[in-house]
mmCIF file with all atom_site columns, N, CA and C in Angstrom:
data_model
loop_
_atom_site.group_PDB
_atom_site.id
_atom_site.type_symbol
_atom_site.label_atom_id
_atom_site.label_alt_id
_atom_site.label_comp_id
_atom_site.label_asym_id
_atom_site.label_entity_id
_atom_site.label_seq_id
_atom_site.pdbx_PDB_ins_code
_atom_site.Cartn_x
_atom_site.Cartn_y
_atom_site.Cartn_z
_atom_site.occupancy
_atom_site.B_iso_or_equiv
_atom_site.pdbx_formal_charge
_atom_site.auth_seq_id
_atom_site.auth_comp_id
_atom_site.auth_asym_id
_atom_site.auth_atom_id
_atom_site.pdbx_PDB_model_num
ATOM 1   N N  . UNK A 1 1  ? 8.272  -13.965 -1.222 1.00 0.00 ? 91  UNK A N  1
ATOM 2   C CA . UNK A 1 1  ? 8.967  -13.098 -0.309 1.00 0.00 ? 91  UNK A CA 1
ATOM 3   C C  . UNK A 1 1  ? 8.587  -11.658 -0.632 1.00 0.00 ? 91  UNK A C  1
ATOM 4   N N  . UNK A 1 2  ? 8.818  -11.502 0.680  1.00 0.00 ? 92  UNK A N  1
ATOM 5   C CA . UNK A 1 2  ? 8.246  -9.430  0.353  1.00 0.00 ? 92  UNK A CA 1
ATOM 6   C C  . UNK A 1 2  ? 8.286  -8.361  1.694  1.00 0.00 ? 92  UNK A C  1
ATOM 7   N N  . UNK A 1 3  ? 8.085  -7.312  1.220  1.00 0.00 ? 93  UNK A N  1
ATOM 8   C CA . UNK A 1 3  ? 8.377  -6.395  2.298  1.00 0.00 ? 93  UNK A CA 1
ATOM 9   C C  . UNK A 1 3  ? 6.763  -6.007  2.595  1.00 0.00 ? 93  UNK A C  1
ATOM 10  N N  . UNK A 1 4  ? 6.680  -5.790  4.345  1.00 0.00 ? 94  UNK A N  1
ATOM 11  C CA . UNK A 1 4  ? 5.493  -5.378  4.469  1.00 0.00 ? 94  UNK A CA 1
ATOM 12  C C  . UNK A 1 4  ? 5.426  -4.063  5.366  1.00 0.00 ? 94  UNK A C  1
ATOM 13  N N  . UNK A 1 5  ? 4.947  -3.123  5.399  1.00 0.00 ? 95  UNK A N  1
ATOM 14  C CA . UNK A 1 5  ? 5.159  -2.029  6.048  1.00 0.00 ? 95  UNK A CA 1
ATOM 15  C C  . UNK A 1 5  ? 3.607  -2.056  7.256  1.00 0.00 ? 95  UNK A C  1
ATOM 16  N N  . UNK A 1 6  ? 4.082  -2.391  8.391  1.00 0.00 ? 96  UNK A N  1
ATOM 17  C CA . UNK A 1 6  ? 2.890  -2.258  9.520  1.00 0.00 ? 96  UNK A CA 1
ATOM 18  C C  . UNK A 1 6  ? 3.470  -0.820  10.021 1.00 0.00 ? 96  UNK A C  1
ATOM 19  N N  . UNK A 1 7  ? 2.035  -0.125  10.640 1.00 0.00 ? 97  UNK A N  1
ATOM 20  C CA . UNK A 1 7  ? 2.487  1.283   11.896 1.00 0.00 ? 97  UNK A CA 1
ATOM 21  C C  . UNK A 1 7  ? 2.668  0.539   13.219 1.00 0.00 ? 97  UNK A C  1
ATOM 22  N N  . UNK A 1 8  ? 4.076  0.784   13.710 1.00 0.00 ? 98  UNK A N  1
ATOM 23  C CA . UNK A 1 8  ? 3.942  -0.035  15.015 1.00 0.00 ? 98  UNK A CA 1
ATOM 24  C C  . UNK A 1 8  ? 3.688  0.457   15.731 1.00 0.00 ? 98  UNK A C  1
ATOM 25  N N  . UNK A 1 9  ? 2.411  1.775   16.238 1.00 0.00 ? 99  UNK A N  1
ATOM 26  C CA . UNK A 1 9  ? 1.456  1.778   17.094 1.00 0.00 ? 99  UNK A CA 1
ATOM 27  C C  . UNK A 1 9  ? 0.209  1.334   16.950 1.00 0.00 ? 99  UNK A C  1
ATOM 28  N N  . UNK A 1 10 ? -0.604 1.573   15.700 1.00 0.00 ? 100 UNK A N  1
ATOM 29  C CA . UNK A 1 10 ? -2.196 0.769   15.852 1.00 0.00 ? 100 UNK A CA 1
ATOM 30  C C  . UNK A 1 10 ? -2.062 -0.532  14.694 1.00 0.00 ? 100 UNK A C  1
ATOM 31  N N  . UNK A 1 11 ? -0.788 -1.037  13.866 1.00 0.00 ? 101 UNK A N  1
ATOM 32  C CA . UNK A 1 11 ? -0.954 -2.246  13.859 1.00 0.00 ? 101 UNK A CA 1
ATOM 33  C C  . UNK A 1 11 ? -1.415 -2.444  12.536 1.00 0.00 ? 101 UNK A C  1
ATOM 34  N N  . UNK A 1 12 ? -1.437 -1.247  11.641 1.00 0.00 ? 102 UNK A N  1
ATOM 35  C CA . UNK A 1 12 ? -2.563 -0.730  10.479 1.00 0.00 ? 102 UNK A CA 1
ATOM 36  C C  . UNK A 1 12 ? -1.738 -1.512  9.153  1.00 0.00 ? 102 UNK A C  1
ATOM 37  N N  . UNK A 1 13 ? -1.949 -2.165  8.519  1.00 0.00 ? 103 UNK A N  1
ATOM 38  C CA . UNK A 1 13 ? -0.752 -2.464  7.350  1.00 0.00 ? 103 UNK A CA 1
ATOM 39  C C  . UNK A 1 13 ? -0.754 -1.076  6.304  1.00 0.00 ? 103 UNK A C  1
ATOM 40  N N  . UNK A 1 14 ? 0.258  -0.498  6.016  1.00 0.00 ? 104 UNK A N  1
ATOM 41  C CA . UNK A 1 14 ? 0.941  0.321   5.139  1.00 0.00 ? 104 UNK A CA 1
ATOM 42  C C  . UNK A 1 14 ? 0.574  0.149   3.460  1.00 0.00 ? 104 UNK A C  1
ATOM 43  N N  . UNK A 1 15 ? 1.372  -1.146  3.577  1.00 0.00 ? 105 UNK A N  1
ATOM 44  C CA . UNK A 1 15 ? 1.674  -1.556  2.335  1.00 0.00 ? 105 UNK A CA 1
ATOM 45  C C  . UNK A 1 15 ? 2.755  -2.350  1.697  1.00 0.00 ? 105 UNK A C  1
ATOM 46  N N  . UNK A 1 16 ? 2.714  -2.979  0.873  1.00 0.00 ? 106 UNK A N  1
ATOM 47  C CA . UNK A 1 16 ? 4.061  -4.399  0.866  1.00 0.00 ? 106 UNK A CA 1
ATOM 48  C C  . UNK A 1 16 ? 4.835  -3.859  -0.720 1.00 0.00 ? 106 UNK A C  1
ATOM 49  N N  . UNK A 1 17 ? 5.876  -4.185  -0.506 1.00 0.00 ? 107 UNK A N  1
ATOM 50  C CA . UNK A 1 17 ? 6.608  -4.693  -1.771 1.00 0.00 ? 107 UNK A CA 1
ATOM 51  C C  . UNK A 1 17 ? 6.998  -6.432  -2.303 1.00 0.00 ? 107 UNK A C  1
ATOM 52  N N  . UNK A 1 18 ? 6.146  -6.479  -3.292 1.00 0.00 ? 108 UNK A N  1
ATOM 53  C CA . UNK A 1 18 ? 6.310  -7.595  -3.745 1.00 0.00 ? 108 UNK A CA 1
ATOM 54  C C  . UNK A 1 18 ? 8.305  -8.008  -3.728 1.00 0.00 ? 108 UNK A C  1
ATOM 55  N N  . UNK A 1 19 ? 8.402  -9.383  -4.266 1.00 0.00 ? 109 UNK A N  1
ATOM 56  C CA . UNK A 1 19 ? 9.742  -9.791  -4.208 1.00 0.00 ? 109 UNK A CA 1
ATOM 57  C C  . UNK A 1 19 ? 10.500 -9.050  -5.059 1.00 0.00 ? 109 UNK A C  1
ATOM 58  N N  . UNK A 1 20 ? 10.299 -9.117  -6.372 1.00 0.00 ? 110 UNK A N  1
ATOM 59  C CA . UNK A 1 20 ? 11.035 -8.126  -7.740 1.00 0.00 ? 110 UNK A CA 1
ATOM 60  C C  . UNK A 1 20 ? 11.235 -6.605  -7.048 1.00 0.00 ? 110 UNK A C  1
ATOM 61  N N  . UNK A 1 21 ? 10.220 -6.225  -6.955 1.00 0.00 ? 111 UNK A N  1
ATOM 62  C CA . UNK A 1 21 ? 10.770 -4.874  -6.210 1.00 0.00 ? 111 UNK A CA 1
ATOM 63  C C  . UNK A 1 21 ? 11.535 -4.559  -4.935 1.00 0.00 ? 111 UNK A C  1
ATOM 64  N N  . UNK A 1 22 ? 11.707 -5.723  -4.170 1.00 0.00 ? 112 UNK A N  1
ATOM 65  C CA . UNK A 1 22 ? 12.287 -5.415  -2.665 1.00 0.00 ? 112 UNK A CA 1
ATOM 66  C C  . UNK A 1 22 ? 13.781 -6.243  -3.066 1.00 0.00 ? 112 UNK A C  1
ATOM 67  N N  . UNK A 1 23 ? 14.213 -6.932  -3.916 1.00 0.00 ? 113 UNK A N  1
ATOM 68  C CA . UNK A 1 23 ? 15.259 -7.619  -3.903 1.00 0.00 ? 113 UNK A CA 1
ATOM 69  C C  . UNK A 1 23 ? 16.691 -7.074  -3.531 1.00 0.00 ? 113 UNK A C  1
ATOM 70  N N  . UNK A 1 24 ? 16.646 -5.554  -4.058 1.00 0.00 ? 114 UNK A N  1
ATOM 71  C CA . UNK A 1 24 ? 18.152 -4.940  -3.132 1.00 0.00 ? 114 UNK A CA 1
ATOM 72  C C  . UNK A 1 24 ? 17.835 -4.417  -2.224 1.00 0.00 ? 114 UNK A C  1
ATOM 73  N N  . UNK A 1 25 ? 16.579 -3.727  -1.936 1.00 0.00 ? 115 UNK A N  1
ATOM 74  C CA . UNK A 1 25 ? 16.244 -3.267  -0.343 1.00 0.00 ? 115 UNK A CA 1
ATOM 75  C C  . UNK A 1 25 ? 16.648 -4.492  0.548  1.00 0.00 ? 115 UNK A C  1
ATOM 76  N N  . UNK A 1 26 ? 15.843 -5.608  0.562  1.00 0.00 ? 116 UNK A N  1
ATOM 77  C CA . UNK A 1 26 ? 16.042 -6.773  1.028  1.00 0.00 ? 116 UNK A CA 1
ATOM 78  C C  . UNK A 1 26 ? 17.556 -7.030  1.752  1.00 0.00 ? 116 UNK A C  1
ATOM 79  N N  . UNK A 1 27 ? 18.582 -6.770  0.507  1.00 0.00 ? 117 UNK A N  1
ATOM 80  C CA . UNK A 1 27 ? 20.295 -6.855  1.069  1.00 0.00 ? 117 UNK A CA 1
ATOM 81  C C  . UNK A 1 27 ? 20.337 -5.828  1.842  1.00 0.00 ? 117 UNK A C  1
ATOM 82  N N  . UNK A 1 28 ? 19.879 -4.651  1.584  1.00 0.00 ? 118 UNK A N  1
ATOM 83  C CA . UNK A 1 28 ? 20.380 -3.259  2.159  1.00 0.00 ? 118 UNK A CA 1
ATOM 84  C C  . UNK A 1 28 ? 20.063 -3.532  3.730  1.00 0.00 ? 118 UNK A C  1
ATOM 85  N N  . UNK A 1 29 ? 18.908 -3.918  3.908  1.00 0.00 ? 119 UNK A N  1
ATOM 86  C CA . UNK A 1 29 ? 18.023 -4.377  5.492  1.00 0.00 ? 119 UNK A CA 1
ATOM 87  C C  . UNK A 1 29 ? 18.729 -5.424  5.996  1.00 0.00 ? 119 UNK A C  1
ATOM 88  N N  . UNK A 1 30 ? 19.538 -6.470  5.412  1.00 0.00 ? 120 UNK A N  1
ATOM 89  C CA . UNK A 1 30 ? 20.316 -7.523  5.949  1.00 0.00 ? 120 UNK A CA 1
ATOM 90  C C  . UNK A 1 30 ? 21.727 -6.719  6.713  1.00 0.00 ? 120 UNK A C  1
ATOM 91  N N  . UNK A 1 31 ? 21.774 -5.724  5.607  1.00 0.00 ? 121 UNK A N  1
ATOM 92  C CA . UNK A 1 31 ? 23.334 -5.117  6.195  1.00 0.00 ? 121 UNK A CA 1
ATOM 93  C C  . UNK A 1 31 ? 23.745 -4.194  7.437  1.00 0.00 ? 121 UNK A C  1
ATOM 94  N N  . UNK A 1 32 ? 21.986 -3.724  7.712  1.00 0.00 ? 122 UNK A N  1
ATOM 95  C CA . UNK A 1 32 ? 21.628 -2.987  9.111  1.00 0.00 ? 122 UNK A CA 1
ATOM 96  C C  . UNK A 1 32 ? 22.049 -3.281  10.102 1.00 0.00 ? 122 UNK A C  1
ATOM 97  N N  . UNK A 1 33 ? 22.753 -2.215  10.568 1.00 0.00 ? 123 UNK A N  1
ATOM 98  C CA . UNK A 1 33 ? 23.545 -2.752  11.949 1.00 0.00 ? 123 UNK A CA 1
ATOM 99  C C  . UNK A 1 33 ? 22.113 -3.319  13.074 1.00 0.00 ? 123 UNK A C  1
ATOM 100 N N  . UNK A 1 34 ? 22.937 -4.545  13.739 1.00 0.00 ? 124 UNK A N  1
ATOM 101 C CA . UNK A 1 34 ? 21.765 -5.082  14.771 1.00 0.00 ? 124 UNK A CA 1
ATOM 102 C C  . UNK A 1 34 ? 20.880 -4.458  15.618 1.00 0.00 ? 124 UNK A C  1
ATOM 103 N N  . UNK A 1 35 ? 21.051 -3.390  16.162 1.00 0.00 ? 125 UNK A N  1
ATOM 104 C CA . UNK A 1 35 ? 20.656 -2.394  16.875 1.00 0.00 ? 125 UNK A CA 1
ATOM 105 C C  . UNK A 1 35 ? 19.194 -2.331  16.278 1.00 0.00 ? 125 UNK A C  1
ATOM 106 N N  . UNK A 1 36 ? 19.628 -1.433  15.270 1.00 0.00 ? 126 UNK A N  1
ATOM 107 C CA . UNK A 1 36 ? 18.297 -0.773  14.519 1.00 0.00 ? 126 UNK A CA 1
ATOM 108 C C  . UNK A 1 36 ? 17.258 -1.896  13.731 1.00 0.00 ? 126 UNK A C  1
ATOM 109 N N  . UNK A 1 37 ? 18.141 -2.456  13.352 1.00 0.00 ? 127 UNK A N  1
ATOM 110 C CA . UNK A 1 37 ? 17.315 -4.079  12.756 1.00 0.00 ? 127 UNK A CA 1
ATOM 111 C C  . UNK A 1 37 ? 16.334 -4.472  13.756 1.00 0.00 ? 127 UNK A C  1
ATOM 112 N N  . UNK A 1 38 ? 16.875 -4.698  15.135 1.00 0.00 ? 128 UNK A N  1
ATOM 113 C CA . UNK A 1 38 ? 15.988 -5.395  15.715 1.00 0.00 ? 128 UNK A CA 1
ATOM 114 C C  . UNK A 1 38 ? 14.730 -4.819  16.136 1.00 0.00 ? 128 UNK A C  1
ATOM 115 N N  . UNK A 1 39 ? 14.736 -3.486  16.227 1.00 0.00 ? 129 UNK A N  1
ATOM 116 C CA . UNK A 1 39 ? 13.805 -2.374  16.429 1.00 0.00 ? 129 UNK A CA 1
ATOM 117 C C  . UNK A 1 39 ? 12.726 -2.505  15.450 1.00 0.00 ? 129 UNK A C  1
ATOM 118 N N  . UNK A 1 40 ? 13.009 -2.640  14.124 1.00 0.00 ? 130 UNK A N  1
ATOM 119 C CA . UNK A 1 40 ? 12.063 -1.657  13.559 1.00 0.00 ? 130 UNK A CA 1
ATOM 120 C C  . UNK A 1 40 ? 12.114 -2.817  12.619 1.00 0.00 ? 130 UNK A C  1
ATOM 121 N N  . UNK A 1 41 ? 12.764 -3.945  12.381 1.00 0.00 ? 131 UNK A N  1
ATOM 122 C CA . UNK A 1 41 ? 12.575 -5.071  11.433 1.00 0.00 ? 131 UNK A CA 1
ATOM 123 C C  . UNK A 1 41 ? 11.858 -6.116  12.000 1.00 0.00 ? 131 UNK A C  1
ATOM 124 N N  . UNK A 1 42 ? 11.293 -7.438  11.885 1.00 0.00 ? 132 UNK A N  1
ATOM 125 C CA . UNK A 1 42 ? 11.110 -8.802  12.076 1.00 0.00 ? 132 UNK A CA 1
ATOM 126 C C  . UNK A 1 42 ? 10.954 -9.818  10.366 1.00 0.00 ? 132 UNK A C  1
ATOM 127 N N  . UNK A 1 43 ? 11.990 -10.859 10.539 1.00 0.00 ? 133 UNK A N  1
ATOM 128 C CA . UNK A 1 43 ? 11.976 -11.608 9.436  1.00 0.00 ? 133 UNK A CA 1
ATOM 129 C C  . UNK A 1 43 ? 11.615 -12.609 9.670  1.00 0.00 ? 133 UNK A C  1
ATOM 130 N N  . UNK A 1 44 ? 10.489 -13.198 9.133  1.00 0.00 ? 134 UNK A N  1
ATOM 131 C CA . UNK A 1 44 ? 9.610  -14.256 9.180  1.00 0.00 ? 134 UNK A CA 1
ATOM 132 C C  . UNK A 1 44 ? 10.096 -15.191 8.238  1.00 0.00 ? 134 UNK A C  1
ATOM 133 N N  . UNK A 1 45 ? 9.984  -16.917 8.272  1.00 0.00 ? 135 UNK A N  1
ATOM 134 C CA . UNK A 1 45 ? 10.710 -18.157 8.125  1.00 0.00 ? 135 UNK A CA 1
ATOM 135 C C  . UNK A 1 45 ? 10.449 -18.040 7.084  1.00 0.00 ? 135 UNK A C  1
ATOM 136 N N  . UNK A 1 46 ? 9.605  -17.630 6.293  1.00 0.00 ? 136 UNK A N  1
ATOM 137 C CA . UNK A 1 46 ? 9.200  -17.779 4.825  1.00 0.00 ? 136 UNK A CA 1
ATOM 138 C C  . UNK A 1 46 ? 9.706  -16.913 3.960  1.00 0.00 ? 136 UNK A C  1
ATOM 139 N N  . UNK A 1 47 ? 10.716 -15.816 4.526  1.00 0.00 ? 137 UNK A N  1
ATOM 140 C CA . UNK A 1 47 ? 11.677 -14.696 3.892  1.00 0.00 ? 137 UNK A CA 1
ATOM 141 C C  . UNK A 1 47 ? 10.825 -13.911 3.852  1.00 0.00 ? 137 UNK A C  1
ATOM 142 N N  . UNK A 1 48 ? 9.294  -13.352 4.686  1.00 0.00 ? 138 UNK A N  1
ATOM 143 C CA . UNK A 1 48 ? 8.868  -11.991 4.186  1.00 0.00 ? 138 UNK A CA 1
ATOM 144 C C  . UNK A 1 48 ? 9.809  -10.987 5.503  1.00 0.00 ? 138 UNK A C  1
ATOM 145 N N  . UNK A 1 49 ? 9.840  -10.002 5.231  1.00 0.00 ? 139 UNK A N  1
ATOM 146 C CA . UNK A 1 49 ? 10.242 -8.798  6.163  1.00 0.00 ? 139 UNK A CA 1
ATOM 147 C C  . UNK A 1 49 ? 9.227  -7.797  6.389  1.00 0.00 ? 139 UNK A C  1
ATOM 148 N N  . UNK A 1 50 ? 8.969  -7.556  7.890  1.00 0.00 ? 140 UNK A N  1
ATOM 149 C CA . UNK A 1 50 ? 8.061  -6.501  7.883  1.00 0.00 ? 140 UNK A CA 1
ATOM 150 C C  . UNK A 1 50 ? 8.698  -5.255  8.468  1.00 0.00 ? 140 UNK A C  1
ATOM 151 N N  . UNK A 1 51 ? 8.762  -4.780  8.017  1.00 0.00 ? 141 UNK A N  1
ATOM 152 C CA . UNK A 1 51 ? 9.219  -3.372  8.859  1.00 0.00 ? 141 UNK A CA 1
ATOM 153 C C  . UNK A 1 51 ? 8.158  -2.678  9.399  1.00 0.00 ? 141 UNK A C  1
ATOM 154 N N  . UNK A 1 52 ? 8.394  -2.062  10.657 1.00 0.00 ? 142 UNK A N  1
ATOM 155 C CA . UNK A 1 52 ? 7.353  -1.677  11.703 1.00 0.00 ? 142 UNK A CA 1
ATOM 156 C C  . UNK A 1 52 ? 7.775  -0.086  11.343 1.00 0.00 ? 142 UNK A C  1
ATOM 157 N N  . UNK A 1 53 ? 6.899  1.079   11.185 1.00 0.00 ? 143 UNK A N  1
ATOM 158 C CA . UNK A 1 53 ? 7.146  2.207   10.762 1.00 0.00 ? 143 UNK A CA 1
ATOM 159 C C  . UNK A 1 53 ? 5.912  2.981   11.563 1.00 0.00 ? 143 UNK A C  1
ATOM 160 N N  . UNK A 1 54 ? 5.514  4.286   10.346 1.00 0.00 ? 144 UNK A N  1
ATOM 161 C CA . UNK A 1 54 ? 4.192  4.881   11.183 1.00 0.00 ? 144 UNK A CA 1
ATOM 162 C C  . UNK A 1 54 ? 3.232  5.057   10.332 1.00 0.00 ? 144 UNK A C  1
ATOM 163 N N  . UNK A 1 55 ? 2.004  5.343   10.773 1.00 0.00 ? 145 UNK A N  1
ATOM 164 C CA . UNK A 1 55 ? 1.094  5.794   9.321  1.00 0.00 ? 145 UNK A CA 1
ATOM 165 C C  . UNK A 1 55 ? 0.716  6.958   9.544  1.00 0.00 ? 145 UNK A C  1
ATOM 166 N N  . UNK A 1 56 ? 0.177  7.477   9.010  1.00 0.00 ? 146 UNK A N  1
ATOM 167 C CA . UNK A 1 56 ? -0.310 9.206   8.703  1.00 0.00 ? 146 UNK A CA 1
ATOM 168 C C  . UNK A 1 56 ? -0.905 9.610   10.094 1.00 0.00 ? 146 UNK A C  1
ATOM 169 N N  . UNK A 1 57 ? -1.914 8.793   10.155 1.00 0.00 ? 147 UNK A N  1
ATOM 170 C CA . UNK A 1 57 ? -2.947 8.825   11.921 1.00 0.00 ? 147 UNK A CA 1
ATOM 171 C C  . UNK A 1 57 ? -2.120 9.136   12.561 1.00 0.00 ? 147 UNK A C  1
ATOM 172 N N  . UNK A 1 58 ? -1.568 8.280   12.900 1.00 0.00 ? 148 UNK A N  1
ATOM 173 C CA . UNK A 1 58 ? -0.187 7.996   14.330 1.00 0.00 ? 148 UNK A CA 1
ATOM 174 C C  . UNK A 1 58 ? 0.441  9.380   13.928 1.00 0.00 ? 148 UNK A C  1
ATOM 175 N N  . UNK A 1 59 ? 1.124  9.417   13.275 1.00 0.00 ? 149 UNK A N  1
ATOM 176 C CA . UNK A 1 59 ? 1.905  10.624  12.870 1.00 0.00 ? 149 UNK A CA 1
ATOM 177 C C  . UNK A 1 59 ? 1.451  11.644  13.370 1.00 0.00 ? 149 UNK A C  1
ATOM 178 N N  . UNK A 1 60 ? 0.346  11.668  12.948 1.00 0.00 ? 150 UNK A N  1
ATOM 179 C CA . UNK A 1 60 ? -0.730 13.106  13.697 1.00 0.00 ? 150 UNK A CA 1
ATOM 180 C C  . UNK A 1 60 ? -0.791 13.614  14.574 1.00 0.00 ? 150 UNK A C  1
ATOM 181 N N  . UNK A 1 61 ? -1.651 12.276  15.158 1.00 0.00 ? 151 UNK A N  1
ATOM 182 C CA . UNK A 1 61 ? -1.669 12.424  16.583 1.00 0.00 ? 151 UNK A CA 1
ATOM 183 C C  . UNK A 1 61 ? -0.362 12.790  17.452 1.00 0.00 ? 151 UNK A C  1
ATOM 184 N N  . UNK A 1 62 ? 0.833  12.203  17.441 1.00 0.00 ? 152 UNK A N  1
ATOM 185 C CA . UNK A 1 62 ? 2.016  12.337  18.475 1.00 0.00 ? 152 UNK A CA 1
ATOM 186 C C  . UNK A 1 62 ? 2.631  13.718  18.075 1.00 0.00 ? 152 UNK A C  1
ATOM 187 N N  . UNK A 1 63 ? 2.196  14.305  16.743 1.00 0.00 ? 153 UNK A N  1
ATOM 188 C CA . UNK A 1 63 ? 2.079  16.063  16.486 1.00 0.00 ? 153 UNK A CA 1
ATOM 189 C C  . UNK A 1 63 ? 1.391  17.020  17.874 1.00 0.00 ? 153 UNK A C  1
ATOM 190 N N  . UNK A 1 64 ? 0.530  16.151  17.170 1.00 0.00 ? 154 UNK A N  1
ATOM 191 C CA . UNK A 1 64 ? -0.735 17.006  18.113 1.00 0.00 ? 154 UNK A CA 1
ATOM 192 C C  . UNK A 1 64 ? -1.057 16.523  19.822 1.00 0.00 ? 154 UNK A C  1
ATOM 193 N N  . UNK A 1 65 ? -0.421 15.767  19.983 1.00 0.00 ? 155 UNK A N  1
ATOM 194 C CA . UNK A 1 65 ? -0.447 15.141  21.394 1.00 0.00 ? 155 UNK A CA 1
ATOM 195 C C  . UNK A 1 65 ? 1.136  14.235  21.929 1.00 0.00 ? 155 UNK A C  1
ATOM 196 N N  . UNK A 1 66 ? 1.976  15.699  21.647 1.00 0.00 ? 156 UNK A N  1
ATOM 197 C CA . UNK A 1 66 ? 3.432  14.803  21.913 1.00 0.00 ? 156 UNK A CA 1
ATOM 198 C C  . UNK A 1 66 ? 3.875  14.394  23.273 1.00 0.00 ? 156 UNK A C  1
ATOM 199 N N  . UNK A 1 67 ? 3.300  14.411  24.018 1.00 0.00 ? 157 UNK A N  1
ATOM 200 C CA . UNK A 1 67 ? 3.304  13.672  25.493 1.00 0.00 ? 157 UNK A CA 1
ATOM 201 C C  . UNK A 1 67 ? 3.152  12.278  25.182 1.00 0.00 ? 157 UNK A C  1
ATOM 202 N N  . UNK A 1 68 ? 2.380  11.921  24.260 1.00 0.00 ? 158 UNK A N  1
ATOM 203 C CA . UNK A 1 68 ? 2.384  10.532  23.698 1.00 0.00 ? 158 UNK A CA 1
ATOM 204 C C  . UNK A 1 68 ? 3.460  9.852   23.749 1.00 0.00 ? 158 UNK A C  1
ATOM 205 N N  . UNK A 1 69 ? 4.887  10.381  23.157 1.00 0.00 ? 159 UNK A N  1
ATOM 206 C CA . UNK A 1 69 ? 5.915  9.626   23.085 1.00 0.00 ? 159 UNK A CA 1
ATOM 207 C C  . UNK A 1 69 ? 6.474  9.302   24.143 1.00 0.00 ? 159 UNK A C  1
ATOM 208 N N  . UNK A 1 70 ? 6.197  10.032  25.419 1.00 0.00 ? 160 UNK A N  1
ATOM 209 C CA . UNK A 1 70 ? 6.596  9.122   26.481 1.00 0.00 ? 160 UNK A CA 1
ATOM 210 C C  . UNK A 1 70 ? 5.845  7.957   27.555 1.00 0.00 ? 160 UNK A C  1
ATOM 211 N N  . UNK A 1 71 ? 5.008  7.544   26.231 1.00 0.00 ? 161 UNK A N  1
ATOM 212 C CA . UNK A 1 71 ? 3.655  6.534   26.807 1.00 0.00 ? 161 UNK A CA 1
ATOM 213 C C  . UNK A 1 71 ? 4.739  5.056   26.120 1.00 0.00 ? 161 UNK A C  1
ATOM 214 N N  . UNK A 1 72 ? 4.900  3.938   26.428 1.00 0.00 ? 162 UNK A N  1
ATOM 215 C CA . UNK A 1 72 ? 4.635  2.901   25.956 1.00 0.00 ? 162 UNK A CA 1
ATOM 216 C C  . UNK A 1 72 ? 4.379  2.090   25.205 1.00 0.00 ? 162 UNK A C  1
ATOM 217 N N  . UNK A 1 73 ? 2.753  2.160   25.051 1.00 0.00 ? 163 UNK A N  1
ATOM 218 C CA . UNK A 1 73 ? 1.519  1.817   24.412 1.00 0.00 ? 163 UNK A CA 1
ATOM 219 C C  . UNK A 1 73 ? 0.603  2.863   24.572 1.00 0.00 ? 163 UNK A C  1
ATOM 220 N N  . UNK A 1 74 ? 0.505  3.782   23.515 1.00 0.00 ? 164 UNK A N  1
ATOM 221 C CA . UNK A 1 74 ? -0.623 4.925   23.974 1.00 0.00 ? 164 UNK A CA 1
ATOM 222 C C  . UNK A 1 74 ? -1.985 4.590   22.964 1.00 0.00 ? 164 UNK A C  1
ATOM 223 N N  . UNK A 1 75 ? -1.968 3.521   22.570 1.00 0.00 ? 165 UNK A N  1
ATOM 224 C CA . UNK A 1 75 ? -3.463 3.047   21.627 1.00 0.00 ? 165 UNK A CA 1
ATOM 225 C C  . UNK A 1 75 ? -3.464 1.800   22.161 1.00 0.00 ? 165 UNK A C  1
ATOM 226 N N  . UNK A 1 76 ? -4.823 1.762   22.412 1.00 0.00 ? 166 UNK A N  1
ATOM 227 C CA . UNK A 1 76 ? -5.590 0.349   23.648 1.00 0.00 ? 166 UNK A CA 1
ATOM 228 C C  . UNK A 1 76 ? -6.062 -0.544  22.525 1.00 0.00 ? 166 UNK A C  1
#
């Protein structure tokens, strides 16, 4: 089990926390009100969690091109 950090615009993996290290994050993310959980979490049958976040790129860009945020899908 483990935490995985994807950018949920281009899909890029972040970076994971093994099990030992995510074990009270893990509760803390269970205790998330549903709302926000469902947004930005997905928990897969095998107990990993990925949380969907941003990476540096993405970040950038919607700096530098903030019309972006009212796109959708603004990376093809």
């Amino acid at each position: 089990m483990a935490i995985r950090y994807t950018c949920r615009h281009c899909d890029t993996e972040i970076g994971s926390l093994p099990f030992e290290s995510a074990k009270e994050l893990i509760v803390e993310i269970q205790q998330l009100d549903e709302g926000k959980g469902e947004r930005f979490l997905t928990f897969e049958n095998d107990g990993e969690v990925t949380v969907r976040c941003i990476c540096e790129q993405c970040e950038q860009s919607l700096r530098t091109f903030p019309d972006y945020y009212t796109l959708a899908k603004w990376l093809q």
